[in-house]
Amino acid sequence: MGRASGPSTTWTSRRARSGAGSNAKACTGFRWSAGPNAVARRRVTLGTGPGVVEPFRNAALDAERRRRITFKFRHRVDELVMSGGRITGVRGKRLVPSTKPRGVATSRATAGDFELRAPVTIVASGGIGANHDLVRANWPSRLGKAPKTLITGVPAHVDGRMLGIAEDAGARIVNRDRMWHYTEGLRNHTSIWPDHGIRVLAAPSSMWFDAEGNRFESPAFPSYDTIKTLEMIGKTGYDYSWFVLNKRIIAKEFVLSGSEQNPELTRKDLAAYLANRALDDVPKPVQKFIDKGVDVVQARSVDDLTRKMNRLARNDLIDAGKLRKQIVERDRQIGNPYTKDAQVMGIHNSRNFLGDNIVRTVEPHRILDRAAGPLIAIRMNILTRKTLGGLQTNLAGQVLNAGGAVVPGLYAAGEASGFGGGGVHGYNALEGTFLGGCLYSGRVAGRAAGRATA
């Protein structure tokens, strides 16, 4: 939390510097979309998240040097101050200093009170993804019953607490049931925050099964339709699903989201990234999940794979004969130029795009081809990510109350305002479009705050 533009504006991101690092999400891999209006999209950013944040960080640090911004780390906002019918600042607790590294839980012990006053306060605290209780409480009924088990795709400080504080001060929260969570989440073998999950950006070749071993139908194929697949998984009554594939598929088609999972891109070494993709049998970050990940099992036979899947899930829901039959049926369609298997058709469509053919989608082959083995099964968990609703704002970023009137002195931006307005995306979104909403709503709120305090 800090002040921007001199003493006139108070920024309340409420991070309190827990060491969790930036929540900015960069585009760290490829995204393959399919369907009746399919497009191939590329979102590779040199520098990943840190690279996207860098110019804004540099500008903020420069403003700090010029004494235009004051950072107040380890300050926890507990209340928005209201005076004379308007928000006039924030108050809360100073937390004891900490030198722990990013991601390590820090003490919540307090060292005293604080209060900051300003004519304008901007809330930019993110959504609710790290608060599983809030996620479940707001889970949309259209997606079925809320999952009992979730893994977390955002840092621990993205807990919705500041949204509640703003609501207590008269702000209106809208579109609470609009969320964007992923269906292809792996538990991180080296967690940075509690229940840390990593999202897999997979191309179309892996087979997708529910917890009982039933193959999903279209559009529940890798990277096709996140929300529809989430709905289909929810209707099974289980909180997880399975990818079944082989080593040849995972070597080419798996990209992991996150700066730590793309070290060459994060340090802006494109040559090393391309070399590793070309020379490694399996990319090193992916291989770590194969070796260390709790959600991954390998086997040389369907029978052995099934035993390991059931052992991992602590049940006996998967039947080896049934699983083998579905894989064989899919494999028989690989050599059929007139196949009506929707997923195999999608593989061929992807390969018809030169970029996917070269770097993204593996050459069609039988999953049970022993030369492409071993077989791999991956338990895919529901991974929390984005809150699409939030504080309702007008076109100037001013927060509105339940009656639609402006809450004087209060603005909101980014995910806290549903990326703009309280839910600019509606019920669906595309990964890669969230950052734009953050930047634009932040610019709008910042300019409006500047005009209000000029």
XYZ file of N, CA and C in Angstrom, residues 4-212:
627
model
N 0.104 7.659 -4.178
C 0.515 8.033 -5.524
C 0.141 9.474 -5.781
N 0.860 10.107 -6.715
C 0.606 11.496 -7.091
C 0.660 12.422 -5.887
N 1.720 12.351 -5.132
C 1.854 13.207 -3.958
C 0.935 12.739 -2.858
N 0.451 13.648 -2.038
C -0.340 13.255 -0.881
C -1.810 13.071 -1.177
N -2.228 13.170 -2.454
C -3.652 13.264 -2.738
C -4.353 11.935 -2.912
N -3.627 10.855 -3.146
C -4.266 9.577 -3.471
C -3.694 8.468 -2.620
N -4.558 7.668 -2.032
C -4.109 6.518 -1.250
C -4.450 5.238 -1.991
N -3.447 4.417 -2.264
C -3.666 3.121 -2.928
C -3.757 2.045 -1.854
N -4.787 1.198 -1.951
C -4.997 0.203 -0.892
C -5.090 -1.190 -1.501
N -3.954 -1.737 -1.847
C -3.959 -3.095 -2.385
C -3.991 -4.132 -1.279
N -3.757 -3.754 -0.031
C -3.845 -4.572 1.164
C -2.982 -5.818 1.094
N -1.871 -5.768 0.404
C -0.975 -6.922 0.383
C -0.281 -7.107 1.711
N 0.042 -6.016 2.381
C 0.792 -6.057 3.652
C 2.105 -6.816 3.503
N 2.594 -6.856 2.280
C 3.877 -7.500 1.953
C 4.086 -8.810 2.700
N 3.255 -9.783 2.365
C 3.382 -11.096 2.987
C 4.505 -11.908 2.361
N 5.165 -11.325 1.351
C 6.227 -12.073 0.675
C 5.700 -12.930 -0.445
N 4.407 -12.750 -0.800
C 3.811 -13.626 -1.797
C 4.112 -13.204 -3.219
N 4.719 -12.055 -3.419
C 5.093 -11.651 -4.764
C 3.935 -11.040 -5.521
N 4.222 -10.627 -6.735
C 3.209 -9.959 -7.544
C 2.155 -10.937 -8.001
N 0.913 -10.454 -8.088
C -0.172 -11.273 -8.609
C -0.413 -11.016 -10.075
N 0.444 -10.240 -10.721
C 0.262 -9.993 -12.146
C 0.520 -11.289 -12.903
N -0.378 -11.608 -13.819
C -0.234 -12.822 -14.601
C 0.224 -12.461 -16.011
N 1.303 -13.052 -16.420
C 1.770 -12.807 -17.777
C 1.380 -13.979 -18.657
N 1.528 -13.783 -19.938
C 1.238 -14.848 -20.876
C 2.509 -15.668 -21.025
N 2.515 -16.888 -20.524
C 3.760 -17.636 -20.428
C 3.777 -18.862 -21.314
N 2.851 -18.986 -22.244
C 2.875 -20.162 -23.083
C 1.980 -19.977 -24.284
N 1.547 -21.079 -24.831
C 0.692 -21.052 -25.992
C -0.718 -21.423 -25.571
N -1.679 -20.898 -26.299
C -3.075 -21.246 -26.039
C -3.673 -21.745 -27.328
N -4.258 -22.916 -27.293
C -4.865 -23.499 -28.479
C -6.353 -23.557 -28.249
N -7.142 -22.943 -29.138
C -8.589 -22.922 -28.987
C -9.214 -23.641 -30.162
N -10.284 -24.359 -29.909
C -10.949 -25.074 -30.983
C -12.444 -24.970 -30.821
N -13.157 -25.319 -31.866
C -14.600 -25.234 -31.832
C -15.084 -24.648 -33.137
N -16.374 -24.342 -33.235
C -16.914 -23.866 -34.500
C -16.333 -22.532 -34.941
N -15.871 -21.720 -34.008
C -15.275 -20.434 -34.343
C -13.841 -20.379 -33.821
N -13.113 -21.454 -34.032
C -11.793 -21.591 -33.413
C -10.791 -20.626 -34.016
N -9.894 -20.165 -33.174
C -8.750 -19.389 -33.624
C -7.539 -19.888 -32.866
N -6.406 -19.822 -33.506
C -5.152 -20.147 -32.821
C -4.573 -18.842 -32.304
N -4.257 -18.797 -31.023
C -3.750 -17.573 -30.412
C -2.415 -17.861 -29.760
N -1.513 -16.893 -29.843
C -0.203 -17.048 -29.235
C -0.011 -15.957 -28.198
N 0.449 -16.352 -27.020
C 0.612 -15.381 -25.941
C 1.943 -15.651 -25.250
N 3.042 -15.460 -25.934
C 4.348 -15.701 -25.357
C 4.980 -14.357 -25.036
N 5.253 -14.106 -23.775
C 5.833 -12.838 -23.350
C 7.211 -13.089 -22.770
N 8.218 -12.549 -23.404
C 9.555 -12.642 -22.824
C 9.564 -11.920 -21.481
N 10.022 -12.617 -20.475
C 10.023 -12.051 -19.136
C 8.868 -12.546 -18.296
N 7.877 -13.172 -18.895
C 6.660 -13.666 -18.240
C 6.102 -12.595 -17.292
N 5.570 -12.988 -16.148
C 4.952 -12.029 -15.240
C 5.868 -10.891 -14.832
N 7.083 -11.188 -14.361
C 7.993 -10.099 -14.005
C 8.272 -9.152 -15.172
N 8.326 -9.704 -16.399
C 8.574 -8.857 -17.555
C 7.412 -7.925 -17.853
N 6.192 -8.417 -17.677
C 5.025 -7.573 -17.897
C 4.966 -6.454 -16.866
N 5.297 -6.780 -15.628
C 5.224 -5.810 -14.541
C 6.363 -4.795 -14.600
N 7.483 -5.170 -15.211
C 8.714 -4.375 -15.126
C 8.544 -2.894 -15.459
N 7.926 -2.508 -16.588
C 7.839 -1.061 -16.870
C 7.023 -0.298 -15.837
N 5.990 -0.945 -15.282
C 5.185 -0.282 -14.264
C 5.945 -0.200 -12.939
N 6.673 -1.265 -12.635
C 7.519 -1.243 -11.443
C 8.562 -0.138 -11.534
N 9.196 -0.045 -12.699
C 10.233 0.975 -12.868
C 9.652 2.378 -12.732
N 8.467 2.579 -13.300
C 7.832 3.893 -13.189
C 7.494 4.211 -11.735
N 7.010 3.191 -11.001
C 6.667 3.412 -9.595
C 7.908 3.707 -8.761
N 9.000 2.969 -9.036
C 10.230 3.216 -8.285
C 10.806 4.588 -8.598
N 10.661 5.005 -9.859
C 11.116 6.343 -10.216
C 10.285 7.404 -9.494
N 8.969 7.169 -9.423
C 8.110 8.111 -8.701
C 8.449 8.139 -7.219
N 8.848 6.976 -6.685
C 9.259 6.952 -5.282
C 10.517 7.798 -5.092
N 11.456 7.679 -6.012
C 12.691 8.466 -5.898
C 12.390 9.957 -5.960
N 11.348 10.302 -6.722
C 10.971 11.709 -6.832
C 9.967 12.105 -5.744
N 9.732 11.204 -4.813
C 8.851 11.434 -3.676
C 7.406 11.699 -4.104
N 7.011 11.042 -5.181
C 5.625 11.120 -5.619
C 4.812 9.931 -5.099
N 5.486 8.864 -4.704
C 4.841 7.672 -4.146
C 5.554 7.310 -2.854
N 4.782 6.917 -1.865
C 5.351 6.366 -0.636
C 4.779 4.961 -0.447
N 5.637 3.958 -0.390
C 5.204 2.589 -0.156
C 5.088 2.332 1.343
N 4.029 1.663 1.731
C 3.828 1.322 3.142
C 3.684 -0.200 3.244
N 4.791 -0.903 3.178
C 4.761 -2.352 3.284
C 4.434 -2.779 4.710
N 3.892 -3.963 4.812
C 3.529 -4.545 6.109
C 2.512 -3.664 6.846
N 1.646 -3.028 6.106
C 0.530 -2.270 6.662
C -0.759 -2.970 6.218
N -1.531 -3.435 7.150
C -2.762 -4.173 6.846
C -3.970 -3.259 7.030
N -4.674 -3.018 5.942
C -5.866 -2.176 6.014
C -7.013 -2.981 6.623
N -7.627 -2.431 7.653
C -8.770 -3.070 8.307
C -10.069 -2.292 8.135
N -9.960 -1.036 7.690
C -11.154 -0.199 7.653
C -10.939 0.960 6.685
N -12.008 1.310 5.960
C -12.014 2.540 5.191
C -12.587 3.636 6.081
N -11.880 4.725 6.166
C -12.288 5.826 7.045
C -13.319 6.687 6.325
N -14.437 6.969 6.984
C -15.456 7.843 6.413
C -15.609 9.066 7.295
N -15.651 10.218 6.643
C -15.815 11.470 7.367
C -16.614 12.433 6.494
N -17.654 13.001 7.068
C -18.474 13.937 6.302
C -19.148 13.318 5.110
N -19.484 12.038 5.193
C -20.194 11.360 4.116
C -19.318 10.895 2.973
N -18.000 10.894 3.127
C -17.128 10.428 2.059
C -15.961 9.631 2.648
N -15.350 8.821 1.819
C -14.178 8.053 2.223
C -12.988 9.002 2.243
N -12.314 9.043 3.359
C -11.200 9.990 3.524
C -9.882 9.313 3.862
N -9.820 7.987 3.718
C -8.558 7.307 3.978
C -8.759 5.899 4.482
N -7.713 5.370 5.088
C -7.726 3.994 5.580
C -7.083 3.938 6.948
N -7.461 2.915 7.702
C -6.765 2.656 8.966
C -6.631 1.153 9.148
N -5.669 0.777 9.962
C -5.445 -0.636 10.196
C -4.274 -0.863 11.126
N -3.569 -1.972 10.901
C -2.478 -2.372 11.777
C -1.162 -2.445 11.014
N -0.103 -2.037 11.694
C 1.247 -2.273 11.187
C 1.688 -3.655 11.642
N 2.129 -4.473 10.707
C 2.617 -5.803 11.047
C 4.105 -5.732 11.371
N 4.546 -6.662 12.197
C 5.961 -6.668 12.562
C 6.804 -6.889 11.306
N 7.972 -6.273 11.209
C 8.812 -6.412 10.015
C 9.168 -7.869 9.735
N 9.407 -8.155 8.460
C 9.781 -9.510 8.058
C 10.740 -9.439 6.882
N 11.714 -10.325 6.875
C 12.663 -10.428 5.762
C 12.537 -11.764 5.040
N 11.451 -12.481 5.295
C 11.278 -13.793 4.660
C 11.098 -13.627 3.156
N 11.526 -14.627 2.393
C 11.440 -14.520 0.922
C 10.020 -14.692 0.419
N 9.863 -14.450 -0.862
C 8.574 -14.556 -1.530
C 7.928 -15.913 -1.276
N 6.645 -15.869 -0.948
C 5.878 -17.082 -0.812
C 5.896 -17.724 0.547
N 6.844 -17.338 1.394
C 6.926 -17.914 2.728
C 5.961 -17.170 3.648
N 5.140 -17.914 4.385
C 4.174 -17.287 5.288
C 4.899 -16.437 6.323
N 4.371 -15.260 6.565
C 4.978 -14.349 7.522
C 4.058 -14.133 8.708
N 4.614 -13.613 9.778
C 3.856 -13.391 11.008
C 2.760 -12.354 10.795
N 1.625 -12.597 11.413
C 0.533 -11.618 11.412
C 0.539 -10.780 12.688
N 1.584 -10.933 13.489
C 1.675 -10.147 14.726
C 1.745 -8.662 14.387
N 1.090 -7.854 15.183
C 1.014 -6.427 14.911
C 1.980 -5.634 15.782
N 2.376 -4.484 15.248
C 3.323 -3.620 15.961
C 2.716 -2.256 16.259
N 1.417 -2.110 16.026
C 0.779 -0.834 16.307
C -0.261 -0.488 15.262
N -0.926 0.629 15.450
C -1.969 1.092 14.547
C -1.409 2.093 13.545
N -2.167 2.305 12.463
C -1.834 3.386 11.548
C -3.124 3.933 10.954
N -3.052 5.132 10.464
C -4.159 5.752 9.742
C -3.575 6.708 8.718
N -4.081 6.619 7.481
C -3.658 7.493 6.399
C -4.879 8.216 5.852
N -4.746 9.483 5.616
C -5.857 10.284 5.108
C -5.536 10.800 3.709
N -6.546 10.820 2.834
C -6.415 11.360 1.488
C -7.809 11.603 0.935
N -7.976 12.552 0.031
C -9.295 12.800 -0.533
C -9.782 11.704 -1.460
N -8.886 10.861 -1.943
C -9.263 9.781 -2.857
C -8.595 8.485 -2.416
N -9.360 7.399 -2.392
C -8.835 6.072 -2.083
C -9.204 5.131 -3.224
N -8.227 4.398 -3.737
C -8.454 3.445 -4.828
C -8.203 2.033 -4.306
N -9.186 1.168 -4.434
C -9.057 -0.232 -4.032
C -8.597 -1.044 -5.237
N -7.475 -1.725 -5.100
C -6.935 -2.569 -6.173
C -6.389 -3.849 -5.561
N -7.229 -4.547 -4.830
C -6.798 -5.667 -3.982
C -7.006 -7.037 -4.597
N -7.484 -7.119 -5.840
C -7.696 -8.426 -6.456
C -9.014 -9.051 -6.061
N -9.132 -10.357 -6.317
C -10.383 -11.062 -6.107
C -10.400 -11.930 -4.870
N -10.990 -13.133 -5.001
C -11.222 -13.995 -3.841
C -10.605 -15.376 -4.009
N -9.785 -15.587 -5.048
C -9.360 -16.931 -5.412
C -8.637 -17.716 -4.343
N -7.954 -17.055 -3.399
C -7.236 -17.776 -2.350
C -8.114 -18.094 -1.153
N -9.339 -17.597 -1.139
C -10.274 -17.857 -0.048
C -11.282 -18.891 -0.522
N -10.998 -20.152 -0.279
C -11.844 -21.217 -0.804
C -13.244 -21.175 -0.227
N -13.388 -20.730 1.000
C -14.726 -20.619 1.588
C -15.568 -19.600 0.829
N -14.957 -18.466 0.472
C -15.677 -17.458 -0.302
C -15.987 -17.965 -1.708
N -15.047 -18.675 -2.311
C -15.284 -19.236 -3.637
C -16.492 -20.169 -3.600
N -16.534 -21.034 -2.607
C -17.660 -21.975 -2.503
C -18.964 -21.244 -2.211
N -18.903 -20.239 -1.337
C -20.120 -19.507 -0.975
C -20.728 -18.808 -2.183
N -19.891 -18.411 -3.143
C -20.373 -17.690 -4.319
C -20.411 -18.559 -5.571
N -20.203 -19.857 -5.391
C -20.142 -20.765 -6.542
C -21.435 -20.711 -7.341
N -21.363 -20.543 -8.651
C -22.584 -20.427 -9.460
C -23.331 -21.760 -9.554
N -24.620 -21.719 -9.333
C -25.430 -22.941 -9.365
C -25.420 -23.585 -10.737
N -25.193 -22.803 -11.788
C -25.190 -23.364 -13.133
C -24.035 -24.324 -13.357
N -23.004 -24.243 -12.487
C -21.851 -25.133 -12.609
C -21.944 -26.322 -11.667
N -23.100 -26.519 -11.051
C -23.268 -27.657 -10.160
C -22.816 -27.344 -8.748
N -22.638 -28.383 -7.981
C -22.257 -28.231 -6.578
C -20.819 -27.740 -6.457
N -20.604 -26.858 -5.505
C -19.252 -26.331 -5.300
C -18.291 -27.440 -4.905
N -17.088 -27.470 -5.457
C -16.112 -28.516 -5.118
C -15.707 -28.469 -3.649
N -15.589 -29.631 -3.053
C -15.072 -29.694 -1.690
C -13.569 -29.471 -1.661
N -12.910 -29.909 -2.719
C -11.458 -29.783 -2.801
C -11.085 -28.854 -3.944
N -10.309 -27.830 -3.636
C -9.813 -26.883 -4.621
C -8.314 -26.696 -4.404
N -7.606 -26.352 -5.452
C -6.233 -25.895 -5.287
C -6.166 -24.449 -5.752
N -5.127 -23.742 -5.346
C -5.119 -22.295 -5.435
C -4.176 -21.792 -6.519
N -4.732 -21.024 -7.446
C -3.943 -20.492 -8.544
C -3.548 -19.045 -8.380
N -3.747 -18.481 -7.186
C -3.381 -17.085 -6.905
C -2.709 -17.029 -5.545
N -1.903 -16.010 -5.277
C -1.240 -15.899 -3.969
C -2.236 -15.779 -2.825
N -1.755 -16.062 -1.620
C -2.617 -16.117 -0.441
C -3.278 -14.783 -0.132
N -2.664 -13.663 -0.544
C -3.247 -12.368 -0.206
C -4.467 -12.023 -1.058
N -4.758 -12.818 -2.089
C -5.931 -12.559 -2.933
C -7.126 -13.256 -2.288
N -7.542 -12.733 -1.144
C -8.498 -13.437 -0.290
C -9.854 -12.750 -0.174
N -10.067 -11.666 -0.898
C -11.353 -10.984 -0.864
C -11.606 -10.121 0.355
N -10.635 -10.042 1.238
C -10.863 -9.327 2.500
C -11.149 -7.848 2.268
N -10.417 -7.229 1.343
C -10.620 -5.802 1.096
C -11.972 -5.546 0.448
N -12.478 -6.503 -0.316
C -13.809 -6.347 -0.889
C -14.853 -6.253 0.214
N -14.705 -7.102 1.216
C -15.630 -7.052 2.349
C -15.529 -5.751 3.115
N -14.307 -5.247 3.260
C -14.107 -3.977 3.958
C -14.778 -2.843 3.188
N -14.646 -2.865 1.856
C -15.294 -1.835 1.041
C -16.812 -1.956 1.133
N -17.307 -3.185 1.156
C -18.754 -3.383 1.270
C -19.269 -2.853 2.604
N -18.513 -3.069 3.660
C -18.906 -2.544 4.972
C -18.988 -1.016 4.963
N -18.225 -0.394 4.072
C -18.222 1.064 3.986
C -19.287 1.595 3.039
N -20.124 0.710 2.506
C -21.225 1.145 1.657
C -21.097 0.792 0.197
N -19.984 0.163 -0.209
C -19.806 -0.206 -1.609
C -20.695 -1.380 -1.978
N -21.043 -1.460 -3.245
C -21.872 -2.553 -3.743
C -21.022 -3.551 -4.517
N -21.140 -4.824 -4.170
C -20.492 -5.898 -4.920
C -21.537 -6.557 -5.811
N -21.230 -6.712 -7.078
C -22.166 -7.294 -8.037
C -21.540 -8.507 -8.715
N -22.414 -9.333 -9.298
C -21.980 -10.484 -10.098
C -21.053 -11.408 -9.313
N -21.447 -11.712 -8.102
C -20.604 -12.530 -7.225
C -20.370 -13.930 -7.770
N -21.294 -14.431 -8.581
C -21.167 -15.810 -9.068
C -20.389 -15.906 -10.370
N -19.842 -14.807 -10.827
C -19.045 -14.856 -12.056
C -17.592 -15.139 -11.686
N -17.129 -16.292 -12.106
C -15.775 -16.737 -11.757
C -15.120 -17.382 -12.967
N -13.821 -17.442 -12.925
C -13.058 -18.114 -13.983
C -12.021 -19.006 -13.309
N -12.361 -20.284 -13.196
C -11.458 -21.253 -12.594
C -11.078 -22.294 -13.645
N -9.927 -22.928 -13.433
C -9.418 -23.869 -14.418
C -9.654 -25.314 -13.998
N -9.739 -26.156 -15.009
C -10.024 -27.574 -14.797
C -8.781 -28.442 -14.906
N -7.645 -27.833 -15.256
C -6.417 -28.602 -15.489
C -5.343 -28.180 -14.498
N -5.636 -28.328 -13.200
C -4.719 -27.874 -12.171
C -3.910 -29.000 -11.555
N -2.609 -28.779 -11.421
C -1.713 -29.718 -10.753
C -1.243 -29.118 -9.432
N -1.148 -29.929 -8.412
C -0.561 -29.458 -7.160
C 0.934 -29.247 -7.384
N 1.384 -28.060 -7.048
C 2.794 -27.736 -7.281
C 3.687 -28.577 -6.382
N 4.715 -29.165 -6.976
C 5.657 -29.980 -6.191
C 6.520 -29.100 -5.287
N 6.617 -27.798 -5.620
C 7.372 -26.855 -4.796
C 6.490 -25.628 -4.593
N 5.649 -25.679 -3.565
C 4.629 -24.654 -3.382
C 5.239 -23.302 -3.037
N 4.647 -22.242 -3.582
C 5.040 -20.879 -3.254
C 4.030 -20.263 -2.294
N 2.777 -20.705 -2.357
C 1.766 -20.295 -1.390
C 0.940 -21.523 -1.023
N 0.110 -21.467 0.012
C -0.632 -22.652 0.455
C -1.513 -23.227 -0.657
N -1.521 -24.562 -0.777
C -2.334 -25.270 -1.786
C -2.024 -24.780 -3.195
N -0.795 -24.418 -3.445
C -0.395 -23.819 -4.718
C -0.606 -24.791 -5.869
N -1.349 -24.336 -6.860
C -1.583 -25.138 -8.048
C -1.014 -24.490 -9.291
N -0.653 -25.324 -10.269
C -0.130 -24.870 -11.554
C -1.094 -25.319 -12.638
N -1.417 -24.422 -13.537
C -2.337 -24.750 -14.610
C -1.583 -25.314 -15.821
N -2.093 -26.378 -16.391
C -1.528 -26.976 -17.593
C -2.223 -26.375 -18.815
N -1.434 -25.862 -19.739
C -1.966 -25.430 -21.029
C -1.647 -26.536 -22.021
N -2.608 -27.420 -22.218
C -2.377 -28.616 -23.023
C -2.978 -28.459 -24.417
N -2.335 -29.069 -25.397
C -2.883 -29.162 -26.743
C -3.857 -30.355 -26.798
N -4.436 -30.680 -27.965
C -5.656 -31.496 -27.970
C -5.510 -33.012 -27.912
N -4.327 -33.567 -27.720
C -4.178 -35.010 -27.897
C -4.487 -35.870 -26.673
N -4.372 -35.323 -25.460
C -4.641 -36.120 -24.256
C -6.111 -36.483 -24.177
N -6.399 -37.709 -23.751
C -7.786 -38.117 -23.521
C -8.205 -37.644 -22.135
N -9.452 -37.198 -22.013
C -9.950 -36.637 -20.759
C -11.092 -37.511 -20.244
N -10.935 -37.984 -19.019
C -11.907 -38.882 -18.399
C -12.407 -38.290 -17.090
N -13.632 -38.650 -16.722
C -14.119 -38.241 -15.406
C -13.554 -39.177 -14.343
N -13.923 -38.940 -13.091
C -13.340 -39.696 -11.978
C -13.664 -41.179 -12.053
N -14.733 -41.533 -12.752
C -15.128 -42.944 -12.886
C -14.599 -43.579 -14.157
